[in-house]
Coordinates of C-alpha atoms and ligand atoms in Angstrom, one line a residue:
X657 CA -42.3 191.4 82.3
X658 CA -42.3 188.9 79.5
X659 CA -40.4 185.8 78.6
X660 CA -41.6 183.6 75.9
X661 CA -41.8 180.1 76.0
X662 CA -39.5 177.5 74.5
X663 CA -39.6 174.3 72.8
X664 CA -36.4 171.8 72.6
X665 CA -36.5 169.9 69.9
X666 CA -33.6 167.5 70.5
X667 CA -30.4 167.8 73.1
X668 CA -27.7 166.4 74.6
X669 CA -26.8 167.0 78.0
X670 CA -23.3 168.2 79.5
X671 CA -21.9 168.2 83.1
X672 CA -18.9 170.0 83.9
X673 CA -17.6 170.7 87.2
X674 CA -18.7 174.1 86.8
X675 CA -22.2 174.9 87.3
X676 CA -22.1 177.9 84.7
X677 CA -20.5 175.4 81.6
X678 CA -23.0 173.0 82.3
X679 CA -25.6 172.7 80.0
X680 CA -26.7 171.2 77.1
X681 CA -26.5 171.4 73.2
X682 CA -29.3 171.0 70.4
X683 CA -31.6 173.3 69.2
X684 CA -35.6 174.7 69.9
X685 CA -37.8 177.3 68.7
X686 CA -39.5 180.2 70.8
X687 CA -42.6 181.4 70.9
X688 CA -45.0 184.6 71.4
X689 CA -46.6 182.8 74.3
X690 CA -44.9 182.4 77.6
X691 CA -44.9 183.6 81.2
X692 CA -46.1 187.1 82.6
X693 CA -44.2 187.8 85.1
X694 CA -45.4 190.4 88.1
X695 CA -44.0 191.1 92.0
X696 CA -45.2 192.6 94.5
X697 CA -44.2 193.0 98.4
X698 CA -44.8 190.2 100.4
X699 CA -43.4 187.0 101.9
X700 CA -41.4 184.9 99.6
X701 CA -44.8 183.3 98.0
X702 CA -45.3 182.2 94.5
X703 CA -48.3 181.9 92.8
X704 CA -48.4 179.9 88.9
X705 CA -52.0 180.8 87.7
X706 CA -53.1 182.2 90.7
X707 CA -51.8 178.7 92.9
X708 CA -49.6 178.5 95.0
X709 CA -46.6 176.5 94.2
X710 CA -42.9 175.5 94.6
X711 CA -40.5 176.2 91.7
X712 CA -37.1 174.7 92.8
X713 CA -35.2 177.7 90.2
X714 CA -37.2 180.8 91.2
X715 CA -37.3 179.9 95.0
X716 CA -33.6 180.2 94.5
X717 CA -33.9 183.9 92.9
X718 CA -37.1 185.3 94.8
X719 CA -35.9 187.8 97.4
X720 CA -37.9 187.3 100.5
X721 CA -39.6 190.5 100.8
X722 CA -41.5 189.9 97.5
X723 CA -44.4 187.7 96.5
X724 CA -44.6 186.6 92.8
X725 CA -47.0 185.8 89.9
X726 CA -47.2 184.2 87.1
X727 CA -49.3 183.9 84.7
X728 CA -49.1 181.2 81.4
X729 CA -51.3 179.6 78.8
X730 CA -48.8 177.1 79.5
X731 CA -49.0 174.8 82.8
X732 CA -45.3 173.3 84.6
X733 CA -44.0 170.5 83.3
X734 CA -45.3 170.8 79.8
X735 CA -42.2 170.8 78.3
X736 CA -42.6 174.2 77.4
X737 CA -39.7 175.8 79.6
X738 CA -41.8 177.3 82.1
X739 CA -39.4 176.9 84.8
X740 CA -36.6 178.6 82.7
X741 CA -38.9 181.2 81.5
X742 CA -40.3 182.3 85.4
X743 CA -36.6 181.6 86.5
X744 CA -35.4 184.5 83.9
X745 CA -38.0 186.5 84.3
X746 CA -37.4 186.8 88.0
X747 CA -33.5 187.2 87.4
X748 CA -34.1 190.1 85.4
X749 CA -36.3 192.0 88.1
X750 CA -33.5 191.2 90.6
X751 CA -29.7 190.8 89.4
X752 CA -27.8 192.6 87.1
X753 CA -26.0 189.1 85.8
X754 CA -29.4 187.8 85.3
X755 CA -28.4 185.0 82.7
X756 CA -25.7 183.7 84.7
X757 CA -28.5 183.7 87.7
X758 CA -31.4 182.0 86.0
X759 CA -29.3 179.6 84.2
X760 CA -27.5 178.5 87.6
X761 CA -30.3 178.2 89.4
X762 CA -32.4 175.7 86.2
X763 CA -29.0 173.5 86.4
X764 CA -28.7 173.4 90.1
X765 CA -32.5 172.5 90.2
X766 CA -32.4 170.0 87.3
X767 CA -35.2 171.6 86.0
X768 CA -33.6 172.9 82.6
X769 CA -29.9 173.0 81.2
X770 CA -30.2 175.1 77.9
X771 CA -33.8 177.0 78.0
X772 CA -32.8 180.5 79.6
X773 CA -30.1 180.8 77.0
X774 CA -32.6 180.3 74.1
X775 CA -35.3 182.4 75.5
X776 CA -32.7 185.4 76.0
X777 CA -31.5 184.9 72.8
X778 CA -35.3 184.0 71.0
X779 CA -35.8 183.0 67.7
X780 CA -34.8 179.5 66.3
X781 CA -32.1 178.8 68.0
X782 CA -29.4 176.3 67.7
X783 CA -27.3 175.9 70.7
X784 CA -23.8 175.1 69.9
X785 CA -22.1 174.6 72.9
X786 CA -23.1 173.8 76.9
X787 CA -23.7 176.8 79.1
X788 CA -22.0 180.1 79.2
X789 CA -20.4 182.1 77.5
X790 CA -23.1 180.6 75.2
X791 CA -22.1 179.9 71.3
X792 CA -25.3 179.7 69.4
X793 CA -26.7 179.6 65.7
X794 CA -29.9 182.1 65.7
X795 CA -32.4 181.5 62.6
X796 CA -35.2 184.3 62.0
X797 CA -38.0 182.3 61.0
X798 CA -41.6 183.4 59.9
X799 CA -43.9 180.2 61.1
X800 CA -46.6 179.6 63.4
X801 CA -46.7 176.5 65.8
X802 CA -49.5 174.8 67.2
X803 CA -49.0 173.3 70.8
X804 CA -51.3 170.6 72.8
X805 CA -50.0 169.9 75.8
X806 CA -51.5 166.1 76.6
X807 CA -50.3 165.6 80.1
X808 CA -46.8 166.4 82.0
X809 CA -43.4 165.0 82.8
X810 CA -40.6 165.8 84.7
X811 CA -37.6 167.3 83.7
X812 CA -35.5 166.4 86.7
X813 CA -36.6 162.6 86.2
X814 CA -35.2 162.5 82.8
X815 CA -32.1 164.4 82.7
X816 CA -30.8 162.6 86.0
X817 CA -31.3 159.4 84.7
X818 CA -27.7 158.0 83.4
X819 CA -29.4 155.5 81.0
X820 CA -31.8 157.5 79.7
X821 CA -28.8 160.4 79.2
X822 CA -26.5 158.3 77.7
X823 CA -29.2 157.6 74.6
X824 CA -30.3 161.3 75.1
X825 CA -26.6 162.3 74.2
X826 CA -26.2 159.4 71.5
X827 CA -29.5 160.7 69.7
X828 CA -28.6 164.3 70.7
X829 CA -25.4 164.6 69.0
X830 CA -26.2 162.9 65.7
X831 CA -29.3 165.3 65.5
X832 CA -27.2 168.0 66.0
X833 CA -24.7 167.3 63.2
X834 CA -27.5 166.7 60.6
X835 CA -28.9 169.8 61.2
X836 CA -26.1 171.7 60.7
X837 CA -25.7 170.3 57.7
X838 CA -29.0 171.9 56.4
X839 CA -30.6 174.3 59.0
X840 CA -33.6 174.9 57.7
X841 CA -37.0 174.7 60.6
X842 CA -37.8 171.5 58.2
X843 CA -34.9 169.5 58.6
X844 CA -35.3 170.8 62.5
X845 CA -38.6 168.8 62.9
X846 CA -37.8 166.1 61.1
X847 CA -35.0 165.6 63.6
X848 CA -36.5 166.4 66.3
X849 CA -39.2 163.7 65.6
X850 CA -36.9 161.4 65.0
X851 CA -34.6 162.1 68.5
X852 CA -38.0 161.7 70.3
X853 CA -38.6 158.0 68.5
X854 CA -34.4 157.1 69.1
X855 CA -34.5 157.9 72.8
X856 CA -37.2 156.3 73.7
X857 CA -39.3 159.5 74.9
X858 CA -42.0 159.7 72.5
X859 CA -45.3 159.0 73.9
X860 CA -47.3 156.7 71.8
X861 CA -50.4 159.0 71.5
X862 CA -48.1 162.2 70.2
X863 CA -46.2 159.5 67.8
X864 CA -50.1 158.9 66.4
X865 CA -51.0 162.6 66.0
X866 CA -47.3 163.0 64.0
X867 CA -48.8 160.8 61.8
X868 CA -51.6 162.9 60.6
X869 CA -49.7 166.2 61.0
X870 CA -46.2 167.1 59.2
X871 CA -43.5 169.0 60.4
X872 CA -44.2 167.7 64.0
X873 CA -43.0 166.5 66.9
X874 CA -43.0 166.0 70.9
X875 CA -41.4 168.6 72.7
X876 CA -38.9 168.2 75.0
X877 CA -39.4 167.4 78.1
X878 CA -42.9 167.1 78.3
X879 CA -46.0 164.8 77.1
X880 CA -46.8 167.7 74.7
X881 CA -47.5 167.8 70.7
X882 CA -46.0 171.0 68.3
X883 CA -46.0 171.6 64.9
X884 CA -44.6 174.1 62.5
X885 CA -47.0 175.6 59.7
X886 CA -48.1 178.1 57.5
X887 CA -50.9 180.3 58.3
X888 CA -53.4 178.9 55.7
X889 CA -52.6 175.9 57.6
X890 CA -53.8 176.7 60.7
X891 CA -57.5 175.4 60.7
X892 CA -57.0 172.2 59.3
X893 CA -54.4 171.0 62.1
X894 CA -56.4 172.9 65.0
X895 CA -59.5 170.4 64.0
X896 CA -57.8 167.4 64.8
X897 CA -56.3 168.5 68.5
X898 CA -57.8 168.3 71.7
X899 CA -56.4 171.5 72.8
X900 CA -54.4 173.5 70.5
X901 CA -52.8 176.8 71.5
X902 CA -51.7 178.7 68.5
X903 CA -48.6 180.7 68.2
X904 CA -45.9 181.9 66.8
X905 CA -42.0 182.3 67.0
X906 CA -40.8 185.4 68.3
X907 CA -37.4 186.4 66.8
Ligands
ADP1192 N1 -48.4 171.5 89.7 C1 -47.2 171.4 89.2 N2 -46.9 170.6 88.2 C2 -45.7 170.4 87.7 N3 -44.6 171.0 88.2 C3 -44.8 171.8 89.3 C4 -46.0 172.0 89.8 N4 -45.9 172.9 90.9 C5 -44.6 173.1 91.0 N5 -43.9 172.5 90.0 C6 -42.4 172.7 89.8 O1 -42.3 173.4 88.6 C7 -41.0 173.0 88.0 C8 -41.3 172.4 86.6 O2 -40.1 172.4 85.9 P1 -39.9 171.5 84.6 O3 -40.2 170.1 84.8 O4 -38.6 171.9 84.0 O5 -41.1 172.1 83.7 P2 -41.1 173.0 82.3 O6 -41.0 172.0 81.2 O7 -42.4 173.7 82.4 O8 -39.9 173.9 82.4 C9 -40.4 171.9 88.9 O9 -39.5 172.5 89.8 C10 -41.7 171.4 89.7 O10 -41.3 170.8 90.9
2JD1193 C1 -34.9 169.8 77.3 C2 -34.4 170.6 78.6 C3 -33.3 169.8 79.2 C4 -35.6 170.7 79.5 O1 -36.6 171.5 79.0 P1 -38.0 171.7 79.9 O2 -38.6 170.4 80.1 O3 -38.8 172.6 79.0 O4 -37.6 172.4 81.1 C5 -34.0 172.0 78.2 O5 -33.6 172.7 79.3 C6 -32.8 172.0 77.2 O6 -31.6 172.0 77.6 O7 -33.1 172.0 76.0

């Protein structure tokens, strides 16, 4: 089992009283990189990368009676939607309503509010309204993105912070317009790059490396570079990383 990974660009974030309409709105790209997912019988265990951890949104979906491993390019907390991606992947092994499982359990856990729902629906993807039924804009594109993941950050810590979500939302929303005006993967990063500055989130190394790369940004939520380009310009951005992972979005 597959499920690709998924950058946020920019959001906003939306409680209702109902778990399932909770969510949030803005838009992010998938990729052809992501989590493997495999079970197999055993005792409740998870393994990320062969170690053994605890992920809040798949210890709510793992039966028991089953062990589980992933495997990822990608590590937690890179703002890469890791969480969502192991929580779907594990949904859909197990439940019939697996969406309406793997989103719960992200939004219960604070660990995600609109990933699942992009990487079900893959592509470019610009989420239109919180939670589900989910009401989105889905752009085919033909790009390749370059990721370097420079360290990790919390997703809880950040979407449960009321100051930091009321400038999220602010930023979010006014992102979210513009790009409907013109959604193109262009505009997309330069808005995305500009929510990161707005909010407050962009980490002062990333905001360096944007200088010296176009069409880029700092995912969301995570200490971790992307950028958008053309195959012939692969090489050139990949010599001035410290890591880069190269892939490309899956439609
Ligand atoms: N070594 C680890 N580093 C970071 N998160 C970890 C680790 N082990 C387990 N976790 C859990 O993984 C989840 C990461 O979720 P999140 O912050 O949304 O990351 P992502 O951006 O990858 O989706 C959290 O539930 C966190 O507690
Ligand atoms: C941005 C975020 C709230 C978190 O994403 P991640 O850190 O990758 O779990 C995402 O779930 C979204 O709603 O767009």
């Amino acid at each position: 089992m597959f499920v690709p990974a998924h950058i946020t660009g920019f959001f906003s974030i939306h409680i209702d009283r109902e778990v399932l309409k909770t969510g949030s709105k803005g838009a992010g790209i998938t990729l052809n990189r992501g989590v493997k997912i495999e079970v197999k019988e055993g005792r409740g265990r998870i393994y990320y990368n062969n170690k053994k951890v605890d992920i809040c949104p798949v210890k709510k979906l793992l039966p028991e009676n089953f062990d589980l491993f992933l495997t990822s390019p990608f590590p937690l907390a890179s703002g890469l939607g890791m969480s969502g991606a192991s929580a779907l992947g594990v949904a859909k092994l197990f439940y019939n309503n697996f969406l309406e499982k793997a989103h719960t359990s992200e939004v219960l856990c604070g660990t995600g509010l609109g990933d699942v729902i992009a990487q079900y629906v893959k592509g470019f993807v610009i989420r239109l309204k919180p939670g589900l039924p989910f009401k989105v804009l889905k752009i085919n594109v033909d790009k390749y993105v370059v990721v370097d993941v420079l360290g990790k950050m919390e997703t809880r810590e950040i979407i449960k912070d009321n100051i930091k979500k009321e400038r999220i939302n602010r930023v979010g929303e006014r992102c979210l317009n513009e790009l409907l005006k013109k959604p193109t993967i262009e505009n997309f990063m330069k808005l995305s790059y500009r929510f990161a500055l707005e909010t407050g989130l962009m980490d002062d190394e990333i905001k360096e490396m944007c200088k010296t790369v176009k069409n880029s940004s700092q995912s969301m939520l995570g200490k971790t570079f992307f950028c958008v380009v053309d195959r012939d310009e692969i090489k050139e951005v990949c010599s001035i990383l410290n890591d880069p992972i190269i892939c490309k979005v899956i439609n």
